[in-house]
Tab-separated table of C-alpha atoms in Angstrom:
chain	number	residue	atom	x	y	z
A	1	UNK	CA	65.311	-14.676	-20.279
A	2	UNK	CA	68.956	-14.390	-20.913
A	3	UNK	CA	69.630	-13.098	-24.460
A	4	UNK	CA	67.111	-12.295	-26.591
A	5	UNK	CA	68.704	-10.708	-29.975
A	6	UNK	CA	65.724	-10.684	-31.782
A	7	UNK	CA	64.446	-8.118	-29.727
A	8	UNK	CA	67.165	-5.599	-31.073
A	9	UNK	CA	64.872	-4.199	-33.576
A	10	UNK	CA	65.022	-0.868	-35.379
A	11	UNK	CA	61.818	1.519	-35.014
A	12	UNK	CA	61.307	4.756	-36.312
A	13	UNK	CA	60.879	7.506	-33.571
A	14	UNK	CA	59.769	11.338	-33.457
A	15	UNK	CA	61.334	14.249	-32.483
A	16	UNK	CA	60.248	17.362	-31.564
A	17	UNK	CA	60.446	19.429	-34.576
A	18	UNK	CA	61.256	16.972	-36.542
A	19	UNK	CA	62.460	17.833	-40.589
A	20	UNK	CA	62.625	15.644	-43.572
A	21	UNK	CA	64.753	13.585	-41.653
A	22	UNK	CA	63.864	9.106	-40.665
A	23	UNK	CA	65.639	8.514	-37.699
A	24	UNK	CA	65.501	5.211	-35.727
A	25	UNK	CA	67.125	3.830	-33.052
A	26	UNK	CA	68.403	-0.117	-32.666
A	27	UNK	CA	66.729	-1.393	-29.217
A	28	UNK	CA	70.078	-3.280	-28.106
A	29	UNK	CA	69.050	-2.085	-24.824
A	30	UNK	CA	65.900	-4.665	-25.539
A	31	UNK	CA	68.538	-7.751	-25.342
A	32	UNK	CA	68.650	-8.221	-21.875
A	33	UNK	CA	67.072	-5.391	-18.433
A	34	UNK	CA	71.401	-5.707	-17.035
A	35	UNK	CA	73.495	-7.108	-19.442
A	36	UNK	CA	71.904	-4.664	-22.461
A	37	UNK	CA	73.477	-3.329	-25.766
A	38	UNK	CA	77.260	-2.448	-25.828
A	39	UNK	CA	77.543	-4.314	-22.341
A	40	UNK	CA	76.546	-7.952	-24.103
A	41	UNK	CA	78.314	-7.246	-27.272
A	42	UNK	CA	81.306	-6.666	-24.858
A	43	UNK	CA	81.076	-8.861	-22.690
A	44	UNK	CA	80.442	-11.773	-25.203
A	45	UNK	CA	83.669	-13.027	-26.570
A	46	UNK	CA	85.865	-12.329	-23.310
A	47	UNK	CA	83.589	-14.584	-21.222
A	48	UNK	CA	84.308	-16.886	-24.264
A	49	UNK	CA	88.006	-16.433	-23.869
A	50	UNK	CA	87.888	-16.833	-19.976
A	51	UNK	CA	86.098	-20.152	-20.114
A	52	UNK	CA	89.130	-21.220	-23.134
A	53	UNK	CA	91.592	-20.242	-20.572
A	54	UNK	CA	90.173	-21.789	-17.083
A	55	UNK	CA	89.345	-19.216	-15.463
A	56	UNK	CA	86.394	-18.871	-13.729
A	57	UNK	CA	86.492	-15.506	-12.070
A	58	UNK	CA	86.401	-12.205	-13.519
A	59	UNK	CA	87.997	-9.051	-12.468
A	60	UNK	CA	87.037	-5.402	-13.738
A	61	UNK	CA	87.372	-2.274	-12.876
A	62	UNK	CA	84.486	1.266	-12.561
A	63	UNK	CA	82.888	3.831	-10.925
A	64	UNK	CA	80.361	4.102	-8.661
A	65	UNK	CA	77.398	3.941	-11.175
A	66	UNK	CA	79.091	1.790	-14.081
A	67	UNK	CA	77.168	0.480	-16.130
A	68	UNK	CA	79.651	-2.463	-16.457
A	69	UNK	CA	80.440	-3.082	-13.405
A	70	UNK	CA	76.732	-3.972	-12.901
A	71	UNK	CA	76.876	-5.841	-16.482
A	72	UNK	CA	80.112	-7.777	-15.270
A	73	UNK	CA	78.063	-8.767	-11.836
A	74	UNK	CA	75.041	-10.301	-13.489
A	75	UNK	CA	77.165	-12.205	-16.077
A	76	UNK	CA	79.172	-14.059	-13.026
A	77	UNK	CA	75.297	-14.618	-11.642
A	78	UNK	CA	74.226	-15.616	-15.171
A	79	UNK	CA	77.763	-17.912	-15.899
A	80	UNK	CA	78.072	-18.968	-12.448
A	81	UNK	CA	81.485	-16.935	-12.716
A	82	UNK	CA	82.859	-15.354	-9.618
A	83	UNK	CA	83.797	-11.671	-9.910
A	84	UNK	CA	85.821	-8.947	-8.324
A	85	UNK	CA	84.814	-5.268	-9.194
A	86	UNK	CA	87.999	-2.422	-8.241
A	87	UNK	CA	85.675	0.313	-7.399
A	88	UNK	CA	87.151	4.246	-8.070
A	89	UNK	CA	86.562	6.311	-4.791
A	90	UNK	CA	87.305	4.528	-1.190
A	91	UNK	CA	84.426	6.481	0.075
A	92	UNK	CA	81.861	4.282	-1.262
A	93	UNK	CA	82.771	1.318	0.751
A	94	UNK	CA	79.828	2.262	3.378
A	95	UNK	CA	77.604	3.523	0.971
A	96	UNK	CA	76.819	0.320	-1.035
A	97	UNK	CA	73.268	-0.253	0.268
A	98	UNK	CA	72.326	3.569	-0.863
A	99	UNK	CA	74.103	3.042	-4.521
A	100	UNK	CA	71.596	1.375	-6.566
A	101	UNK	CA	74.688	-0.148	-8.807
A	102	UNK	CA	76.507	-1.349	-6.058
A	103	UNK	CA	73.753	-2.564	-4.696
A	104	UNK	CA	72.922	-4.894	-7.399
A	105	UNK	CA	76.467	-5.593	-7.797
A	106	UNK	CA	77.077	-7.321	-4.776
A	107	UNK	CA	73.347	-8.929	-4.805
A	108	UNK	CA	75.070	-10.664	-7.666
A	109	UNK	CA	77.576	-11.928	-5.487
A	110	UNK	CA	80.214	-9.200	-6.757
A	111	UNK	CA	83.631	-8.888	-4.162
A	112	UNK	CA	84.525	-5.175	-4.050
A	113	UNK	CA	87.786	-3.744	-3.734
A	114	UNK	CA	87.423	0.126	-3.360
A	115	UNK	CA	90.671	2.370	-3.782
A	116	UNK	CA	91.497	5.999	-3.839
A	117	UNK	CA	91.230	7.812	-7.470
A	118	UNK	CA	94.664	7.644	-7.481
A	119	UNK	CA	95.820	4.055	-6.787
A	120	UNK	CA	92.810	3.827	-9.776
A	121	UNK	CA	95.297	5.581	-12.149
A	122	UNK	CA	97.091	2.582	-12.255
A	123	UNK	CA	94.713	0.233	-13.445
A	124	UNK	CA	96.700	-1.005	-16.397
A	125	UNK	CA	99.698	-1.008	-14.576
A	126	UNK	CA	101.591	-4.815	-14.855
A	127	UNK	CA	102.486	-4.444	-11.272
A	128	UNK	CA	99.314	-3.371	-9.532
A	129	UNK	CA	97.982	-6.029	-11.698
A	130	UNK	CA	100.259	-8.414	-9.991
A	131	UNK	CA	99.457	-7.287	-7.156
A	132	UNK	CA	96.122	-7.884	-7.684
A	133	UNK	CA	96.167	-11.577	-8.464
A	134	UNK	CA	98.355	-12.007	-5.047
A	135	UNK	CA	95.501	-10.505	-3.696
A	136	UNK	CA	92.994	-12.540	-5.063
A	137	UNK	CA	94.294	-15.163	-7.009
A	138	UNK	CA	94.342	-15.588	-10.806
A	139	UNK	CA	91.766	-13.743	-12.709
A	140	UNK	CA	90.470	-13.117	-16.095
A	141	UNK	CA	91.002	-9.264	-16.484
A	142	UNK	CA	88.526	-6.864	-18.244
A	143	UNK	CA	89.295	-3.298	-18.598
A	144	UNK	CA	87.354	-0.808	-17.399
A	145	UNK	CA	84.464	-0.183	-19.671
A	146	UNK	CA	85.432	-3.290	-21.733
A	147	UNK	CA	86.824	-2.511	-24.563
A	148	UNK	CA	89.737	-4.493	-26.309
A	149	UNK	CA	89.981	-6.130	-29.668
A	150	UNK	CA	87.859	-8.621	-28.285
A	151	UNK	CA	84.751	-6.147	-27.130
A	152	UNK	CA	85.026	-4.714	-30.170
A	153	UNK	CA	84.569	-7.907	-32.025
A	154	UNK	CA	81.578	-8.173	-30.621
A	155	UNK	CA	80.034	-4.679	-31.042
A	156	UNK	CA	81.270	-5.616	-35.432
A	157	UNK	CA	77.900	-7.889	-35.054
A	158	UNK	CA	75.901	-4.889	-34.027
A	159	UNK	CA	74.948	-3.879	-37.265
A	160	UNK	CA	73.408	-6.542	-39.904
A	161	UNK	CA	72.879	-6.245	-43.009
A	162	UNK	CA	69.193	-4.355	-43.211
A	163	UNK	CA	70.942	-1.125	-41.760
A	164	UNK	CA	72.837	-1.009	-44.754
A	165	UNK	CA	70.400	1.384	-46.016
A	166	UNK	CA	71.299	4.606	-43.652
A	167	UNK	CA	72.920	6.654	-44.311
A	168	UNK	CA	74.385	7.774	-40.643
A	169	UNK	CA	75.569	5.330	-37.753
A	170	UNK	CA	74.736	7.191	-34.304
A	171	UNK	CA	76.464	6.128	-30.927
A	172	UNK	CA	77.458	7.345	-27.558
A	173	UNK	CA	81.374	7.057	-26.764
A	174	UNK	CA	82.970	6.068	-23.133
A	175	UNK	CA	85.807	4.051	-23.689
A	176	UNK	CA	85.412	4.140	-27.557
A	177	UNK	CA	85.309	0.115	-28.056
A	178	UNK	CA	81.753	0.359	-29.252
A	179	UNK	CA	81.949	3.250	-32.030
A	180	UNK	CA	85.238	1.231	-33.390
A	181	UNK	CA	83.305	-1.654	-33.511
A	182	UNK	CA	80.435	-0.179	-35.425
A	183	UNK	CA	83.423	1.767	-37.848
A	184	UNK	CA	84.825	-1.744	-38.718
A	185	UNK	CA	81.437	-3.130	-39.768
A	186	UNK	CA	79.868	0.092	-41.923
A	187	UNK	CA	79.764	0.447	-45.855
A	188	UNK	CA	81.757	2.478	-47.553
A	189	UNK	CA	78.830	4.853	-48.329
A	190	UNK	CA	78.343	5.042	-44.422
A	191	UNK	CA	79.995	7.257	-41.414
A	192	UNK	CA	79.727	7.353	-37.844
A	193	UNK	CA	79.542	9.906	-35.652
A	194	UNK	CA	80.561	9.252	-31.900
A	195	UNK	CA	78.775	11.237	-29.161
A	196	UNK	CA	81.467	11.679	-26.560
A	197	UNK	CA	79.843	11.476	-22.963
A	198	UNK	CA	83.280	12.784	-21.588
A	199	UNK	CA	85.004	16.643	-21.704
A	200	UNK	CA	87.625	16.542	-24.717
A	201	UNK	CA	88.399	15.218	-27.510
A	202	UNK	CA	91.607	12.672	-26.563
A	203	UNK	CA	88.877	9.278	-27.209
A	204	UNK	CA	90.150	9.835	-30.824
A	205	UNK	CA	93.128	8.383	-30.387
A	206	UNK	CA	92.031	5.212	-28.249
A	207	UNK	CA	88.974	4.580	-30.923
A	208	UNK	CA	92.029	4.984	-33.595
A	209	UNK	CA	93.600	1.970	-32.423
A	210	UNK	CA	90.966	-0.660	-33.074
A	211	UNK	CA	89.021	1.387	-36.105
A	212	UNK	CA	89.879	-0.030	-39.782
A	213	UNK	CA	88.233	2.970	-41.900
A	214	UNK	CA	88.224	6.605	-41.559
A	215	UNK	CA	84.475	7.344	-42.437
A	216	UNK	CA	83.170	8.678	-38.462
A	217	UNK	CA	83.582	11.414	-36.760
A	218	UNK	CA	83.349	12.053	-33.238
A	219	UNK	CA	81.109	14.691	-31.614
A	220	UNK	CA	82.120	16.452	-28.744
A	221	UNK	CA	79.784	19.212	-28.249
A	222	UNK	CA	76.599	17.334	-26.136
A	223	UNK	CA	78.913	16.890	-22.742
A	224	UNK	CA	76.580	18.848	-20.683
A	225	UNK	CA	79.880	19.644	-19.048
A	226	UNK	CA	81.683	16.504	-18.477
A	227	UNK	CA	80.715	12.918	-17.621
A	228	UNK	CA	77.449	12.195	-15.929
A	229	UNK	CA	77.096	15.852	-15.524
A	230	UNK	CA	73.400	16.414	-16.581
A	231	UNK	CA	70.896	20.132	-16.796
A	232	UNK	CA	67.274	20.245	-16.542
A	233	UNK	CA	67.152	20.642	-20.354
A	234	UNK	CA	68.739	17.667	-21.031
A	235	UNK	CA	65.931	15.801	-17.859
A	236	UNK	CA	63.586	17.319	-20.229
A	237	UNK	CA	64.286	16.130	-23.617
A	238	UNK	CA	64.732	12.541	-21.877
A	239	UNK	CA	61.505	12.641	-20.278
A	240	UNK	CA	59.725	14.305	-23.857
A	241	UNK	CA	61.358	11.706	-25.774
A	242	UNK	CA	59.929	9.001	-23.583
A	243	UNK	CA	56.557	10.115	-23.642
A	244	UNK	CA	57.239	10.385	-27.366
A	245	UNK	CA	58.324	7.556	-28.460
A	246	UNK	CA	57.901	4.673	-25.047
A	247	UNK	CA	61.991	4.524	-25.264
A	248	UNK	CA	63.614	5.366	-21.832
A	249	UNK	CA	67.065	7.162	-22.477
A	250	UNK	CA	69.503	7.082	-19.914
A	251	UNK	CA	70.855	10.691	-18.929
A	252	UNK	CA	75.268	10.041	-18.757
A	253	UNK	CA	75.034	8.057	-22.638
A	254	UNK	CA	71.851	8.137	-24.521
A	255	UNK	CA	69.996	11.232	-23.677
A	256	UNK	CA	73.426	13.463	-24.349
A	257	UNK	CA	73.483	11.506	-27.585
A	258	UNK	CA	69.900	11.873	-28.939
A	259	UNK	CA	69.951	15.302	-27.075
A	260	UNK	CA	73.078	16.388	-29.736
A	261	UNK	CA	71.232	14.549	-32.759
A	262	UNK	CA	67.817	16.629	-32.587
A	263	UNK	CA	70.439	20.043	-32.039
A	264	UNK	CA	72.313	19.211	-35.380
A	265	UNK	CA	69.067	18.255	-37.118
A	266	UNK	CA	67.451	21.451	-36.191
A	267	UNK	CA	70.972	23.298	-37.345
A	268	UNK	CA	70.490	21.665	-41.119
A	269	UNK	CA	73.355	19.004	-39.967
A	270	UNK	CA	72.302	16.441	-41.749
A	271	UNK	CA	71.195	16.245	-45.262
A	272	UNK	CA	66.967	16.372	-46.430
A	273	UNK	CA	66.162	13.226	-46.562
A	274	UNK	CA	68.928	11.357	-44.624
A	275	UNK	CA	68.801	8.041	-43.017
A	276	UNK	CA	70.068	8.252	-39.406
A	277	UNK	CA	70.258	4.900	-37.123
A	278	UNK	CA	71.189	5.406	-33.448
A	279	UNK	CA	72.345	2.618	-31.402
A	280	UNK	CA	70.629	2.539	-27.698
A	281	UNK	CA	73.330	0.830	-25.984
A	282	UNK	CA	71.205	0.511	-22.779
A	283	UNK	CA	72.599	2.242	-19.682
A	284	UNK	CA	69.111	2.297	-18.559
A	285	UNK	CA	70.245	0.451	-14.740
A	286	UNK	CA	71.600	3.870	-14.184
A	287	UNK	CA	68.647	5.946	-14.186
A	288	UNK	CA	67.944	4.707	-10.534
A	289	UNK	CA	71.215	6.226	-9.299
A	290	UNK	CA	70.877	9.463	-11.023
A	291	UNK	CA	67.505	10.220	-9.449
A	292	UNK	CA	68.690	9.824	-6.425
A	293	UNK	CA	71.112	12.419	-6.694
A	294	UNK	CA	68.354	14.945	-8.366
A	295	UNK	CA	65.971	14.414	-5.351
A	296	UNK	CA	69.458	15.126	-3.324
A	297	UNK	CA	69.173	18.468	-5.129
A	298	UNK	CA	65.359	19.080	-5.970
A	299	UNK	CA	65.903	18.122	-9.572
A	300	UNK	CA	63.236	17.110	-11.732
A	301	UNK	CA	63.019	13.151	-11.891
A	302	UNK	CA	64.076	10.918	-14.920
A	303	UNK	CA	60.828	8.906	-15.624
């Protein structure tokens, strides 16, 4: 398999204490095990625009459990594209083999370049990008996350026409280019609310610069303290919703979002009788390298 859109289906799940609310989520994280939900619709028009221009490598940037760096990686397998990943944190450059991401990174036949958090600072930087492609040659460059006009673009097809009917858009927010997407392509009866996975509330201004209407709102409340910072209440609801409902959630995205819906439900958020579609943008690849930090600590486990 490499992309199987009909698989991004809507089903109705439950909740624990569930009101007279229908909430279900979009499987995008069904379209392909790597390259799932906001990663494909990414991903899909800049590997377009790379081919248009030439190129045949790609360069990104992420952390040491991105999500797209590992999306990025199996695209060059899938594309026969080479690609260079600029990894945050020059510690990690003898820890590959014990970072499940990594790992599957460079199985994919990902280069690494790792550099200290603050060389990473510069990442949009013309000269370090310059510096860069002396390094390693010319290069189709994707920021880190993926979002620009052209990743957005690509999460406007998210929605189709049958989802017209809800009456609430749900998605979790890194870099912002998925929610703006989803923004450009709702009704006008619609909104949006953004789950922020990160401590703040400055994504409002980058998700500003590529959204066309004003109808979202973005939620910054379900942090669990910053970015990939996770509790054993939030483990919980992850592992109660999968045994639920047969959907795995992944713990720095999905599981904060879902997590924040079922809080507002039970706190007469959202209307009797609303409509509420969440988007499962995948993430899932990153389950692996959370649970090995948990065991680190004598966490619970993410099934």
């Amino acid at each position: 398999m490499i992309f199987n859109l009909e698989n991004s289906v809507n089903l109705r799940v439950s909740l624990p204490n569930n009101v007279d609310i229908e909430l279900y989520v979009k499987r995008e994280d069904a379209i392909h095990p790597i390259i799932s939900g906001n990663k494909y619709r990414k991903l899909k028009y800049n590997i377009e625009a790379a081919k248009n221009e030439g190129k045949n490598t790609l360069l990104t940037f992420g952390g040491a459990f991105s999500n797209h760096i590992a999306a990025v990686a199996e695209v060059g397998s899938v594309y026969n594209l080479k690609t260079i990943g600029i990894i945050r944190g020059e510690e990690l450059v003898s820890k590959i083999k014990d970072n499940p991401t990594l790992k599957h990174a460079q199985d994919c036949g990902m280069q690494f370049k790792f550099i200290s958090r603050t060389d990473f600072r510069n990442k949009e930087d013309l000269n370090f990008i310059e510096n860069l492609k002396n390094e390693f040659g010319e290069f189709y460059n994707i920021p880190e996350g993926g979002t620009n006009s052209l990743a957005v673009k690509g999460c406007e097809e998210i929605l189709t026409e049958e989802d017209s009917s809800f009456d609430y858009i749900c998605a979790p927010v890194g870099t912002g280019g998925t929610l703006a997407g989803l923004i450009n392509s709702i009704k006008a009866n619609q909104q949006v609310l953004g789950f922020s996975a990160l401590k703040g509330d400055f994504l409002q201004e980058d998700i500003s610069k590529f959204a066309k209407q004003d109808n979202w709102k973005l939620i910054t409340d379900y942090h669990f303290g910053g970015y990939a910072k996770i509790n054993n209440e939030l483990i919980t609801f992850i592992n109660v919703f999968k045994a639920l409902n047969n959907i795995r959630l992944d713990p720095v995205y999905t599981g904060k979002m879902l997590f924040g819906i079922q809080d507002m439900i039970n706190n007469n958020y959202f209307p009797k009788g609303s409509k509420i579609l969440v988007i499962h943008t995948g993430g899932l690849q990153g389950i692996a390298g959370m649970n090995n930090r948990l065991k680190q600590k004598n966490l619970p486990l993410i099934q």
